[in-house]
Amino acid sequence: MLARVGLVDRDRELATVREQVGRGRPVTLTGVGGVGKTRLALRAAQELRTLFRDGAWFVRIDEIRQPGLLAHGVAAAMGVADQPRRPQADVLLEYLADREALLVLDGCEHLREAVGELAGRVREDAPGVRILATARQGIAMPDEYRLVVRPLPVPADADCERRDFHPADLRRLARVEAVRLFTLRAAEAAPGFALTAANARQIALLCRRLDGVPFAIELAAVRLREMSLDEVLRRIGDRFAVLGAARPGLPRHQTLRTAIGWSHELCTPAERLLWARLSVFEDGFDADAVRAVCADDRLPARDVPMLLAGLVDKSILYLGDDDDGTRYRLLDTIREYGLGWLRLLGEEQRMRRRHRDHYLEVARRVDREWFGANQFVLYRGLLANLGNFRTALGYESVADADRRASMELAAALWPLWIVRGLTREGRYHLERLLDDEPPPGLERARARCHLAWVAFARADVESACESAETARSEALDLGDHLLALRARMIACVSVGTSGHLPSPLAAPSPAVRESRGGAEAGSGPHGLAREAALVLSDTLDDVLAGDAGRPDDLDPLLALGVIGLLLDRCGELDRAADLLVRAVELCAGNGDLWWWSHLDWILACVELRRGRPVEASGRARAALAVKLEFQDAIGAAMQLEVLAAAAVALGGPVRAARLHGIASAVLRTATTPGLSVLALGDVHAEAERAARERLGDMAYERERDFGAALDQEAAVAYALAPDTAET
C-alpha cells in the first residue's frame, strides 16, 4: 500500500529535500505516524541517487531494536562485511569514508540518540555521504534540517460549501492531493467509484475533516465497501465531535488516532480483543501463530479464521500470499494503537510470554528437524519470522524458567546466526544472556556451545575455544555426550584451521599420549591440525562406543567431516577423502542440503590437492547452487574459490580471474568475513598466483574486475557454466 500512495505528489517537500541535501545538511523528515514520511524519503532517494556516484542506500532502523546493534544493522543493510575484533561503527565509517552516496535511515525515533551519534561520526569521517532520516521527532544531528511532513493539501472551504460543481471545478478539485488519494482508494474499495458533480462536496468535506492525513483518508475510503459516502461522512463527523479533533489548533496525531479509533469502534468485541493481542507481533504472522499466541477461552481457536478475515476486510490487517501460505501484517500505527488497548486490558506481559513461548517452539522444531529433507522450508520460515524472533529474544523476566527459555531460544536460532550469517547479532544475544548469571542446566550448556560456534565463524579462535571447553565440561556433567562432542568439534576445528593453540585443548591427556606411543603434540600448523584430528577422532570413538550416538546422527557425521578437513590441512589427502566421502553419503542419505554442500566443499578442496580438478569443479558447482538458495554468501564464496582453482588447473586462467571477481563481490555482501580468512586463504592464493603467471598482472586484474562488475543473474550463470579450456 505504501508504494501505491507514491502516486500522490509531494513536489514542495521534494524540492526542499533536494535543496538541503545539496547544501550538505542532514535532513530529518518528521511528522505524525501515517503522514507519509517513509514514502517521501523513498521518492527523494529515487530522484537524488543519480546525483551521487555510489547511489543511495535505504535502511529500516525500525527493524533494529537495540542501540548496540545499530551500526551492525546499517552495515548489514548496505552489504558491508564484518571485521573480527573491530567495532562495527569503525568498519562502517571506513567503508563510507571515500563514498559519495545518500544514506536514508527510516524510523529512527526509538534509537534517536544512537542514530544522532552515528550520523555525527558519518559527517566527520565520510564527508561525501549525505543523510536523510525519518522519525516522529528530530534526531539532533549536527546542523540537522528538520522538515515537518504535513498532511496532504485539502480542498478549500468554498468547495466544502459549494452546491454546484461545473466541469472546471471538478478538474481543479481532482488535482487536490487529498482528493486524488481518496478517489484512488475508494475506486479500489468500491469498483466504479469516481469523483462526480453529485459527490464532489461530500468528498471535499470528508478530506477536509480528515485534515489530509493519508492514512486516515485510506481508512475512510475503504469503508465504502460497506456503507455509503454519506454514512462515512456522518460517522467521521460524529467521532470527531466527540474527540474534539475538528477544532483548529489540535495536534495532527489526534486526527489520525480518531480515524483509527473509529475503525476500532466498527470492529466487533472479539475483533477488538484480537487486534489488541495481535499487537505483540512485530512482523508478519500466520493463522497458526495467531491461534497459538492469542486464542483462549475468550477467543476460541475455532473463531480465529473468521476474526482474521474480519480484520482484513476492515483494513486493520493486510494479507499477502507467499509460497509458505498466508501471512498477515499490522501497520505500525495500527499495532501501536492495539498495544495501548492491550495494556489497558492488563494482558501485555501474558501475551508477550505466550508470543515468546510460541516462537521458542518454532525454533525448537527447526533445531530438531534441521538435519533432513525439510531443511529449506524450515529455513524460509526462520527468515520470514526474523522480526518475531528478535521480539521474542527481547522478552525479559527475572524468573529462572524465562531465563532458561531465552537461552534455549538464542541457541536454537543457530541457523540464523551461522547459515544466514547474522553472527554479530547472535553473539550479542548469547553473550547478553550468559552474562546475566543464568541458572545451570542444558540450556546454558547449549548457549555456551553455540556462542563458541558463532565466535569461530567470526574467526575469534580464543573465545571459541574457551566457550567450547566450558560448554563441553557442562554437557558432560549433564550426561549429554552429543553436545559435548559438538563443543569439542568446534574447539578442534578452531585450533586446526587457525594454526595456533589458544588453550590446552589439543594437548592430549597422558592416557591418549600413551595409546599413541608417547607422541607429543605436533609443532606448527600441520602438527596442530593433525593433533586436533586425533583428539576429535578419540572423542568421536568414545561417543560411538558408548552408544551415545549413531554414525548418521548430525554431530558424529559432522565430526567425521571435520576430521577430514583437519587431515586435509596436514596433507593426509587420501584418508581425508575417504572420511569425507562417508560423511557426504551419510548426509545425502538424510536428505540434508546445507551440511551436504558444506562437506562437499571440503571434499572438493581435497580433490583439488589430489590433482583431480574435474571432480572438484563438479562438486563445487553443485554445492554452489545450494548455497545460493540459502543466501549463504560465505558458502557461495567458498565454492567460487574452488571453481576458480579448478579452472586454472583445467587451462582457464581467464575464467579463474573472473570467478575471483565474482567471489569478491559476493564476500562484500557477507556479514561474517572472518571465517573466509581461515577457509579461503590458501585455495585463493594458489589459484591467483597461477592465473597471474598465465595472464600477467594487468590482464588478470582486468578480468577479475569484469567478474566483479557482473550483475547477480549473469554472475550466477557464469559460475554454474561448465569449465572449458581457453585458447
PDB file of C-alpha atoms in Angstrom, residues 307-463:
ATOM      1  CA  LEU A 307     -11.897 -12.867  13.061  1.00  0.00           C
ATOM      2  CA  LEU A 308      -8.780 -12.515  10.928  1.00  0.00           C
ATOM      3  CA  ALA A 309     -10.937 -12.227   7.817  1.00  0.00           C
ATOM      4  CA  GLY A 310     -12.968  -9.507   9.518  1.00  0.00           C
ATOM      5  CA  LEU A 311      -9.859  -7.505  10.388  1.00  0.00           C
ATOM      6  CA  VAL A 312      -8.537  -7.871   6.835  1.00  0.00           C
ATOM      7  CA  ASP A 313     -11.841  -6.638   5.454  1.00  0.00           C
ATOM      8  CA  LYS A 314     -11.693  -3.590   7.727  1.00  0.00           C
ATOM      9  CA  SER A 315      -8.096  -2.847   6.600  1.00  0.00           C
ATOM     10  CA  ILE A 316      -6.742  -3.416  10.085  1.00  0.00           C
ATOM     11  CA  LEU A 317      -4.720  -6.359   8.809  1.00  0.00           C
ATOM     12  CA  TYR A 318      -3.001  -6.660   5.463  1.00  0.00           C
ATOM     13  CA  LEU A 319      -2.723 -10.023   3.837  1.00  0.00           C
ATOM     14  CA  GLY A 320      -0.169 -11.346   1.400  1.00  0.00           C
ATOM     15  CA  ASP A 321       0.269 -14.787  -0.117  1.00  0.00           C
ATOM     16  CA  ASP A 322       3.676 -16.421  -0.309  1.00  0.00           C
ATOM     17  CA  ASP A 323       4.958 -19.896  -1.001  1.00  0.00           C
ATOM     18  CA  ASP A 324       4.619 -20.920   2.641  1.00  0.00           C
ATOM     19  CA  GLY A 325       0.957 -19.928   2.966  1.00  0.00           C
ATOM     20  CA  THR A 326      -0.935 -16.841   4.020  1.00  0.00           C
ATOM     21  CA  ARG A 327       0.715 -14.294   6.268  1.00  0.00           C
ATOM     22  CA  TYR A 328      -0.777 -11.206   7.861  1.00  0.00           C
ATOM     23  CA  ARG A 329       0.752  -7.895   8.888  1.00  0.00           C
ATOM     24  CA  LEU A 330      -0.255  -4.956  11.063  1.00  0.00           C
ATOM     25  CA  LEU A 331       0.896  -1.499  10.079  1.00  0.00           C
ATOM     26  CA  ASP A 332       2.959   0.023  12.875  1.00  0.00           C
ATOM     27  CA  THR A 333       0.419   2.693  13.725  1.00  0.00           C
ATOM     28  CA  ILE A 334      -2.349   0.114  13.944  1.00  0.00           C
ATOM     29  CA  ARG A 335      -0.138  -2.151  16.056  1.00  0.00           C
ATOM     30  CA  GLU A 336       0.701   0.646  18.487  1.00  0.00           C
ATOM     31  CA  TYR A 337      -2.971   1.508  18.875  1.00  0.00           C
ATOM     32  CA  GLY A 338      -3.736  -2.137  19.651  1.00  0.00           C
ATOM     33  CA  LEU A 339      -0.849  -2.273  22.111  1.00  0.00           C
ATOM     34  CA  GLY A 340      -2.369   0.598  24.035  1.00  0.00           C
ATOM     35  CA  TRP A 341      -5.581  -1.382  24.436  1.00  0.00           C
ATOM     36  CA  LEU A 342      -3.631  -4.495  25.395  1.00  0.00           C
ATOM     37  CA  ARG A 343      -2.002  -2.569  28.233  1.00  0.00           C
ATOM     38  CA  LEU A 344      -5.357  -1.225  29.374  1.00  0.00           C
ATOM     39  CA  LEU A 345      -6.630  -4.802  29.448  1.00  0.00           C
ATOM     40  CA  GLY A 346      -3.673  -5.802  31.631  1.00  0.00           C
ATOM     41  CA  GLU A 347      -2.655  -8.559  29.198  1.00  0.00           C
ATOM     42  CA  GLU A 348       0.624  -7.285  27.782  1.00  0.00           C
ATOM     43  CA  GLN A 349       3.015  -9.444  29.797  1.00  0.00           C
ATOM     44  CA  ARG A 350       0.888 -12.567  29.395  1.00  0.00           C
ATOM     45  CA  MET A 351       0.686 -12.109  25.617  1.00  0.00           C
ATOM     46  CA  ARG A 352       4.397 -11.360  25.309  1.00  0.00           C
ATOM     47  CA  ARG A 353       5.233 -14.520  27.227  1.00  0.00           C
ATOM     48  CA  ARG A 354       2.890 -16.558  25.023  1.00  0.00           C
ATOM     49  CA  HIS A 355       4.475 -14.957  21.958  1.00  0.00           C
ATOM     50  CA  ARG A 356       7.947 -15.913  23.239  1.00  0.00           C
ATOM     51  CA  ASP A 357       6.819 -19.449  24.039  1.00  0.00           C
ATOM     52  CA  HIS A 358       5.310 -19.925  20.572  1.00  0.00           C
ATOM     53  CA  TYR A 359       8.432 -18.819  18.743  1.00  0.00           C
ATOM     54  CA  LEU A 360      10.541 -20.908  21.096  1.00  0.00           C
ATOM     55  CA  GLU A 361       8.526 -23.908  19.937  1.00  0.00           C
ATOM     56  CA  VAL A 362       9.096 -22.867  16.319  1.00  0.00           C
ATOM     57  CA  ALA A 363      12.843 -22.601  16.953  1.00  0.00           C
ATOM     58  CA  ARG A 364      12.882 -25.960  18.758  1.00  0.00           C
ATOM     59  CA  ARG A 365      11.248 -27.609  15.773  1.00  0.00           C
ATOM     60  CA  VAL A 366      13.804 -26.081  13.410  1.00  0.00           C
ATOM     61  CA  ASP A 367      16.666 -27.222  15.628  1.00  0.00           C
ATOM     62  CA  ARG A 368      15.168 -30.706  15.974  1.00  0.00           C
ATOM     63  CA  GLU A 369      14.308 -31.225  12.281  1.00  0.00           C
ATOM     64  CA  TRP A 370      17.026 -29.181  10.570  1.00  0.00           C
ATOM     65  CA  PHE A 371      19.057 -32.228   9.609  1.00  0.00           C
ATOM     66  CA  GLY A 372      16.728 -33.633   6.985  1.00  0.00           C
ATOM     67  CA  ALA A 373      14.801 -33.158   3.770  1.00  0.00           C
ATOM     68  CA  ASN A 374      12.593 -30.356   5.146  1.00  0.00           C
ATOM     69  CA  GLN A 375      15.543 -28.093   5.779  1.00  0.00           C
ATOM     70  CA  PHE A 376      14.937 -25.379   3.194  1.00  0.00           C
ATOM     71  CA  VAL A 377      11.283 -24.973   4.174  1.00  0.00           C
ATOM     72  CA  LEU A 378      12.346 -24.594   7.806  1.00  0.00           C
ATOM     73  CA  TYR A 379      14.965 -22.042   6.802  1.00  0.00           C
ATOM     74  CA  ARG A 380      12.489 -19.918   4.879  1.00  0.00           C
ATOM     75  CA  GLY A 381      10.246 -19.956   7.920  1.00  0.00           C
ATOM     76  CA  LEU A 382      13.104 -18.673  10.046  1.00  0.00           C
ATOM     77  CA  LEU A 383      13.732 -15.788   7.673  1.00  0.00           C
ATOM     78  CA  ALA A 384      10.033 -14.918   7.428  1.00  0.00           C
ATOM     79  CA  ASN A 385       9.788 -14.729  11.234  1.00  0.00           C
ATOM     80  CA  LEU A 386      13.070 -12.941  11.893  1.00  0.00           C
ATOM     81  CA  GLY A 387      11.302  -9.916  13.373  1.00  0.00           C
ATOM     82  CA  ASN A 388       9.250 -12.086  15.706  1.00  0.00           C
ATOM     83  CA  PHE A 389      12.326 -13.985  16.877  1.00  0.00           C
ATOM     84  CA  ARG A 390      14.001 -10.675  17.668  1.00  0.00           C
ATOM     85  CA  THR A 391      10.942  -9.586  19.628  1.00  0.00           C
ATOM     86  CA  ALA A 392      10.858 -12.892  21.498  1.00  0.00           C
ATOM     87  CA  LEU A 393      14.527 -12.530  22.424  1.00  0.00           C
ATOM     88  CA  GLY A 394      13.715  -9.106  23.830  1.00  0.00           C
ATOM     89  CA  TYR A 395      11.214 -10.505  26.349  1.00  0.00           C
ATOM     90  CA  GLU A 396      12.677 -10.007  29.822  1.00  0.00           C
ATOM     91  CA  SER A 397      11.810 -11.659  33.107  1.00  0.00           C
ATOM     92  CA  VAL A 398      13.715 -12.439  36.301  1.00  0.00           C
ATOM     93  CA  ALA A 399      12.121 -15.884  36.619  1.00  0.00           C
ATOM     94  CA  ASP A 400      14.596 -18.740  36.097  1.00  0.00           C
ATOM     95  CA  ALA A 401      12.198 -20.521  33.735  1.00  0.00           C
ATOM     96  CA  ASP A 402      12.024 -17.463  31.492  1.00  0.00           C
ATOM     97  CA  ARG A 403      15.790 -17.006  31.514  1.00  0.00           C
ATOM     98  CA  ARG A 404      16.251 -20.650  30.545  1.00  0.00           C
ATOM     99  CA  ALA A 405      13.706 -20.236  27.762  1.00  0.00           C
ATOM    100  CA  SER A 406      15.536 -17.192  26.388  1.00  0.00           C
ATOM    101  CA  MET A 407      18.871 -19.018  26.366  1.00  0.00           C
ATOM    102  CA  GLU A 408      17.287 -22.012  24.665  1.00  0.00           C
ATOM    103  CA  LEU A 409      15.771 -19.745  22.024  1.00  0.00           C
ATOM    104  CA  ALA A 410      19.052 -17.936  21.315  1.00  0.00           C
ATOM    105  CA  ALA A 411      20.868 -21.275  20.955  1.00  0.00           C
ATOM    106  CA  ALA A 412      18.175 -22.900  18.802  1.00  0.00           C
ATOM    107  CA  LEU A 413      18.358 -19.998  16.345  1.00  0.00           C
ATOM    108  CA  TRP A 414      21.870 -21.007  15.284  1.00  0.00           C
ATOM    109  CA  PRO A 415      20.795 -21.350  11.600  1.00  0.00           C
ATOM    110  CA  LEU A 416      20.099 -17.609  11.578  1.00  0.00           C
ATOM    111  CA  TRP A 417      23.428 -16.830  13.196  1.00  0.00           C
ATOM    112  CA  ILE A 418      25.503 -19.310  11.159  1.00  0.00           C
ATOM    113  CA  VAL A 419      23.702 -20.097   7.892  1.00  0.00           C
ATOM    114  CA  ARG A 420      22.293 -16.600   7.341  1.00  0.00           C
ATOM    115  CA  GLY A 421      25.476 -15.033   8.665  1.00  0.00           C
ATOM    116  CA  LEU A 422      23.954 -12.926  11.473  1.00  0.00           C
ATOM    117  CA  THR A 423      26.887 -13.761  13.710  1.00  0.00           C
ATOM    118  CA  ARG A 424      27.255 -10.395  15.376  1.00  0.00           C
ATOM    119  CA  GLU A 425      23.590 -10.380  16.358  1.00  0.00           C
ATOM    120  CA  GLY A 426      23.740 -13.975  17.568  1.00  0.00           C
ATOM    121  CA  ARG A 427      26.821 -13.280  19.621  1.00  0.00           C
ATOM    122  CA  TYR A 428      25.169 -10.191  21.116  1.00  0.00           C
ATOM    123  CA  HIS A 429      22.171 -12.153  22.357  1.00  0.00           C
ATOM    124  CA  LEU A 430      24.114 -15.197  23.562  1.00  0.00           C
ATOM    125  CA  GLU A 431      26.673 -13.136  25.468  1.00  0.00           C
ATOM    126  CA  ARG A 432      23.970 -10.909  26.944  1.00  0.00           C
ATOM    127  CA  LEU A 433      22.045 -13.894  28.261  1.00  0.00           C
ATOM    128  CA  LEU A 434      25.108 -15.746  29.544  1.00  0.00           C
ATOM    129  CA  ASP A 435      26.464 -12.625  31.266  1.00  0.00           C
ATOM    130  CA  ASP A 436      23.253 -12.456  33.306  1.00  0.00           C
ATOM    131  CA  GLU A 437      24.410 -15.312  35.592  1.00  0.00           C
ATOM    132  CA  PRO A 438      21.885 -17.809  34.228  1.00  0.00           C
ATOM    133  CA  PRO A 439      20.948 -20.913  36.179  1.00  0.00           C
ATOM    134  CA  PRO A 440      22.964 -24.050  35.305  1.00  0.00           C
ATOM    135  CA  GLY A 441      21.421 -26.624  33.033  1.00  0.00           C
ATOM    136  CA  LEU A 442      21.277 -27.901  29.491  1.00  0.00           C
ATOM    137  CA  GLU A 443      20.050 -24.543  28.175  1.00  0.00           C
ATOM    138  CA  ARG A 444      23.170 -22.820  29.485  1.00  0.00           C
ATOM    139  CA  ALA A 445      25.487 -25.501  28.102  1.00  0.00           C
ATOM    140  CA  ARG A 446      23.861 -25.270  24.648  1.00  0.00           C
ATOM    141  CA  ALA A 447      24.066 -21.479  24.714  1.00  0.00           C
ATOM    142  CA  ARG A 448      27.788 -21.658  25.537  1.00  0.00           C
ATOM    143  CA  CYS A 449      28.391 -24.205  22.804  1.00  0.00           C
ATOM    144  CA  HIS A 450      26.654 -22.110  20.165  1.00  0.00           C
ATOM    145  CA  LEU A 451      28.410 -18.981  21.376  1.00  0.00           C
ATOM    146  CA  ALA A 452      31.643 -20.857  20.642  1.00  0.00           C
ATOM    147  CA  TRP A 453      30.316 -21.689  17.181  1.00  0.00           C
ATOM    148  CA  VAL A 454      29.477 -18.057  16.458  1.00  0.00           C
ATOM    149  CA  ALA A 455      32.884 -16.940  17.755  1.00  0.00           C
ATOM    150  CA  PHE A 456      34.607 -19.425  15.425  1.00  0.00           C
ATOM    151  CA  ALA A 457      32.515 -18.142  12.498  1.00  0.00           C
ATOM    152  CA  ARG A 458      33.875 -14.700  13.348  1.00  0.00           C
ATOM    153  CA  ALA A 459      37.452 -16.082  13.443  1.00  0.00           C
ATOM    154  CA  ASP A 460      37.740 -15.370  17.187  1.00  0.00           C
ATOM    155  CA  VAL A 461      39.608 -18.571  17.975  1.00  0.00           C
ATOM    156  CA  GLU A 462      40.430 -17.838  21.601  1.00  0.00           C
ATOM    157  CA  SER A 463      36.825 -17.086  22.541  1.00  0.00           C
TER     158      SER A 463
END
